[in-house]
PDB file of C-alpha atoms in Angstrom:
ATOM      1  CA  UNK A   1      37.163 -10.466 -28.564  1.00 54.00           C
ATOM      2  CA  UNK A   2      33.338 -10.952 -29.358  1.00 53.00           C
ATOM      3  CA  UNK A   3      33.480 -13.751 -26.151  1.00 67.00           C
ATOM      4  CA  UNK A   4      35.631 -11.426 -23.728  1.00 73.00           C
ATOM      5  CA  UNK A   5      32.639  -9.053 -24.041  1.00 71.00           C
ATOM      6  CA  UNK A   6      30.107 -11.367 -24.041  1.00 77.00           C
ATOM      7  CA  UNK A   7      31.946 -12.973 -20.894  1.00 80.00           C
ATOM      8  CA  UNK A   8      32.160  -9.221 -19.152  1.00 83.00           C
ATOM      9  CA  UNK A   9      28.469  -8.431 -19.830  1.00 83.00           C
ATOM     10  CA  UNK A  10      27.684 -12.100 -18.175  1.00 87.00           C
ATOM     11  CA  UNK A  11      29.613 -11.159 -15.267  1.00 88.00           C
ATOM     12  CA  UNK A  12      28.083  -8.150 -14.259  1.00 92.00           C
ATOM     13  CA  UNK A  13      25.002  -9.178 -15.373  1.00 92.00           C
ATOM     14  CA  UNK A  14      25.015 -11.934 -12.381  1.00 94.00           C
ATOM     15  CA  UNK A  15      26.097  -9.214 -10.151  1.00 95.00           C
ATOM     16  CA  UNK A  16      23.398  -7.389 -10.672  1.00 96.00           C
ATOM     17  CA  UNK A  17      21.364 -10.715 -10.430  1.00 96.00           C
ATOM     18  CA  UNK A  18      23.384 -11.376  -7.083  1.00 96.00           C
ATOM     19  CA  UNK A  19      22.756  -7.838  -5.698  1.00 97.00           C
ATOM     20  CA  UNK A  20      18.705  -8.215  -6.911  1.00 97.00           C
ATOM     21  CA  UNK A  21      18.797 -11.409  -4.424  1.00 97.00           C
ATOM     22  CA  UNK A  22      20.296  -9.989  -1.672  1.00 97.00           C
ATOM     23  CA  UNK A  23      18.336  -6.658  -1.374  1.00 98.00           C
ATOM     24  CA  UNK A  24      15.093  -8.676  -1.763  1.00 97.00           C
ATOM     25  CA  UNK A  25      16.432 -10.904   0.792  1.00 98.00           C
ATOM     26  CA  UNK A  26      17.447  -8.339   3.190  1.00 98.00           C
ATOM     27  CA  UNK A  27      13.592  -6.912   2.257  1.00 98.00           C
ATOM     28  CA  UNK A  28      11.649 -10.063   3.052  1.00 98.00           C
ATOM     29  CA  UNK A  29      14.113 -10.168   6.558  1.00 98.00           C
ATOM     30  CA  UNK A  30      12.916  -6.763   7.647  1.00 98.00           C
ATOM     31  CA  UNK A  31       9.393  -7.413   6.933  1.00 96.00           C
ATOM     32  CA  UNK A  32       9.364 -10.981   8.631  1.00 97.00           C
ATOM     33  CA  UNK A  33      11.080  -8.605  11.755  1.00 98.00           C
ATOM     34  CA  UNK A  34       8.410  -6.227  11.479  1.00 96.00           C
ATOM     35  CA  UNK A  35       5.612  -8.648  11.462  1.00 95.00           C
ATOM     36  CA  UNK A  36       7.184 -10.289  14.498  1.00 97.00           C
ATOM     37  CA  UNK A  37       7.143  -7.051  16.287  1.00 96.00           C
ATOM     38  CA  UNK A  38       3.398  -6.708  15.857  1.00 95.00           C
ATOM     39  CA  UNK A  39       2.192 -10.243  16.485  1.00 95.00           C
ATOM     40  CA  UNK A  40       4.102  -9.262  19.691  1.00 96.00           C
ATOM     41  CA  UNK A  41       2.620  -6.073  20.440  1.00 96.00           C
ATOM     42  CA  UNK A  42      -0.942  -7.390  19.461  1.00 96.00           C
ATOM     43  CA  UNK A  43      -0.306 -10.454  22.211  1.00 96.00           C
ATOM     44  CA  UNK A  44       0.003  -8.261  24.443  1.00 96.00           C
ATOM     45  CA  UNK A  45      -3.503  -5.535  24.042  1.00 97.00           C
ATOM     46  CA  UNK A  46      -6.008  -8.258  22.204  1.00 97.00           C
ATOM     47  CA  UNK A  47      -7.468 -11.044  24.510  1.00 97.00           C
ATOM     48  CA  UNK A  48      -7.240 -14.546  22.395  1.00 97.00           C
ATOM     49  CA  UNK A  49     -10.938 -14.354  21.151  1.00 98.00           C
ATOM     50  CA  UNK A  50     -10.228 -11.121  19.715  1.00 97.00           C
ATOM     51  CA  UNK A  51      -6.460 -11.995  18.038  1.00 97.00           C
ATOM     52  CA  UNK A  52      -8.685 -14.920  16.507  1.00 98.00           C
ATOM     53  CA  UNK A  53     -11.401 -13.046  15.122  1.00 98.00           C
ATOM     54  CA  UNK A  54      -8.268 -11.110  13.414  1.00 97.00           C
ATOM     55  CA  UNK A  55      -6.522 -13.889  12.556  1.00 97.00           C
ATOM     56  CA  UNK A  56      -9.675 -14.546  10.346  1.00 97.00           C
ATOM     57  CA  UNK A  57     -10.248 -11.304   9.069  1.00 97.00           C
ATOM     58  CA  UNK A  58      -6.615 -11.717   7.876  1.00 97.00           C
ATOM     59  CA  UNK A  59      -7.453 -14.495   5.903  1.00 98.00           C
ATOM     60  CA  UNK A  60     -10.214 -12.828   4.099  1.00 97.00           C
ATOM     61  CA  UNK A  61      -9.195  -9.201   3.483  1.00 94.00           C
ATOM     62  CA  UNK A  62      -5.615  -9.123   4.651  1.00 95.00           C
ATOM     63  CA  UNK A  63      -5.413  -5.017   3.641  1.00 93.00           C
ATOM     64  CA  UNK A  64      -8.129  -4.539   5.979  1.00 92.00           C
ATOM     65  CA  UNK A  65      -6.523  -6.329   8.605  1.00 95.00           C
ATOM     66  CA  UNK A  66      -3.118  -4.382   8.584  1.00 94.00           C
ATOM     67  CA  UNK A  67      -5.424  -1.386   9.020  1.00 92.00           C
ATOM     68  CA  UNK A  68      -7.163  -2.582  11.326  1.00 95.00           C
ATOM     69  CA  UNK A  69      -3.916  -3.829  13.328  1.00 96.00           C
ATOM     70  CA  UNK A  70      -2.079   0.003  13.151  1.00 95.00           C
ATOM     71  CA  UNK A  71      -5.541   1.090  14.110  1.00 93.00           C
ATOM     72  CA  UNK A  72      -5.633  -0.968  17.624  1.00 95.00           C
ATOM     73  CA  UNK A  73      -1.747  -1.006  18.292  1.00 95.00           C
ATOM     74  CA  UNK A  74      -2.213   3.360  18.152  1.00 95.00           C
ATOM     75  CA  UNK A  75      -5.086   3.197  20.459  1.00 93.00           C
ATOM     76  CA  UNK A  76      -3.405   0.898  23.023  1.00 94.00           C
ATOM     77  CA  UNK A  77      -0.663   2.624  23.032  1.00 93.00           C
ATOM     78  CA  UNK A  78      -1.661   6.162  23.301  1.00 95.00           C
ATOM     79  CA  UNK A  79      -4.230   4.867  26.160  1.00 93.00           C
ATOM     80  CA  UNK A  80      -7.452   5.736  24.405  1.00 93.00           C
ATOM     81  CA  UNK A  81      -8.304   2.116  25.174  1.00 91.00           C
ATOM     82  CA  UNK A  82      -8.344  -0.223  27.962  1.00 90.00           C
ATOM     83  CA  UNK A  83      -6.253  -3.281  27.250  1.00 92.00           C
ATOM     84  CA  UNK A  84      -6.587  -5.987  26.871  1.00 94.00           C
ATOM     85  CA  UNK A  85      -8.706  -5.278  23.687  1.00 95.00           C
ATOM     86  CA  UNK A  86     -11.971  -7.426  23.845  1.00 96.00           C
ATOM     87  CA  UNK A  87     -13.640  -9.017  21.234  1.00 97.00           C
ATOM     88  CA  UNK A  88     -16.659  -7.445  21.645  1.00 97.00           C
ATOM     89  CA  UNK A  89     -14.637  -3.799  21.264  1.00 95.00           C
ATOM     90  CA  UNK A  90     -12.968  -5.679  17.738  1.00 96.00           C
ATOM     91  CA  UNK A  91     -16.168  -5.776  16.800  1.00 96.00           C
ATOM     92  CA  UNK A  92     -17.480  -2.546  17.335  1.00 94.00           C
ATOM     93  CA  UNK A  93     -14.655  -1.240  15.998  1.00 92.00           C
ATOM     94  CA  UNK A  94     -15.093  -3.584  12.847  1.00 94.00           C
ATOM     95  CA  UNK A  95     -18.930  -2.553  12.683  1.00 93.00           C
ATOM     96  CA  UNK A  96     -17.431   1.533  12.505  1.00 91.00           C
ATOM     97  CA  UNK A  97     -15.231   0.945   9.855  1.00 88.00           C
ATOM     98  CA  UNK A  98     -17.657  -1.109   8.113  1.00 86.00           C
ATOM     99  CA  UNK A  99     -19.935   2.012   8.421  1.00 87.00           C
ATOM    100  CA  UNK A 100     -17.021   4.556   6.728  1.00 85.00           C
ATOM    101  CA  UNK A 101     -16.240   2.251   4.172  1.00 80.00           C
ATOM    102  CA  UNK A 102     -18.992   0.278   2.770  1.00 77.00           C
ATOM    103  CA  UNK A 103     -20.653   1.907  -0.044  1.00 75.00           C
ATOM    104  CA  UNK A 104     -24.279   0.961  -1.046  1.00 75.00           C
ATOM    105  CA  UNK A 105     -24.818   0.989  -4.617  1.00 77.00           C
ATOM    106  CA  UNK A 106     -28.529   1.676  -5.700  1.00 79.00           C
ATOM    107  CA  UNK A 107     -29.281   0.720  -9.513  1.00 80.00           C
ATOM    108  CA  UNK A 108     -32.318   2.475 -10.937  1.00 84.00           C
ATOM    109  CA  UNK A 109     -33.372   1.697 -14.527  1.00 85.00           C
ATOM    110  CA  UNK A 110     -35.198   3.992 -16.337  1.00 86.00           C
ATOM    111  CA  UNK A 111     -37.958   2.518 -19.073  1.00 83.00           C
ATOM    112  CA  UNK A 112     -39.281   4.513 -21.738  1.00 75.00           C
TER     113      UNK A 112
END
């Protein structure tokens, strides 16, 4: 009796195991799809210098790089920008966000 159970809870423990596999699987598919989608879209608005200059800021901070990526695809698309996307325009665009997001930090001591 005590290995019929212990053979049960196996069981569904490797379905659960199985079905684990599969939906990561099926997660790692969509997001492969999705990143093949924009590697397309970006072909088509960035010239190569400026795709490469990504390509490298990808390497560095990739979080950055996804922003900066929905950031260009929305401004191609709704026309706010001529396309192809330069590199000089990555990097003014780099420069701004740079600007909004860098923080200085200024360390005064104090002696008595």
């Amino acid at each position: 009796m005590v290995t019929k159970v212990s053979e049960s809870y196996d069981a569904e423990l490797e379905e659960i195991k199985k079905r684990k596999l599969l939906e990561l699987q099926r997660k790692m598919e969509e997001e492969k799809q999705r990143r093949i989608q924009i590697e397309a879209i970006l072909r088509r608005i960035l010239t190569p210098e400026a795709r490469s200059r990504l390509a490298n800021l990808r390497l560095v901070k990739p979080e950055l790089a996804n922003i900066v990526e929905q950031q260009l695809i929305t401004l191609a698309q709704s026309g706010r920008v001529p396309v192809p996307i330069t590199d000089d325009f990555l990097k003014k665009l780099l420069a701004q966000i740079y600007e909004q997001t860098h923080h200085e930090t200024h360390i005064r001591i104090l002696r008595k």
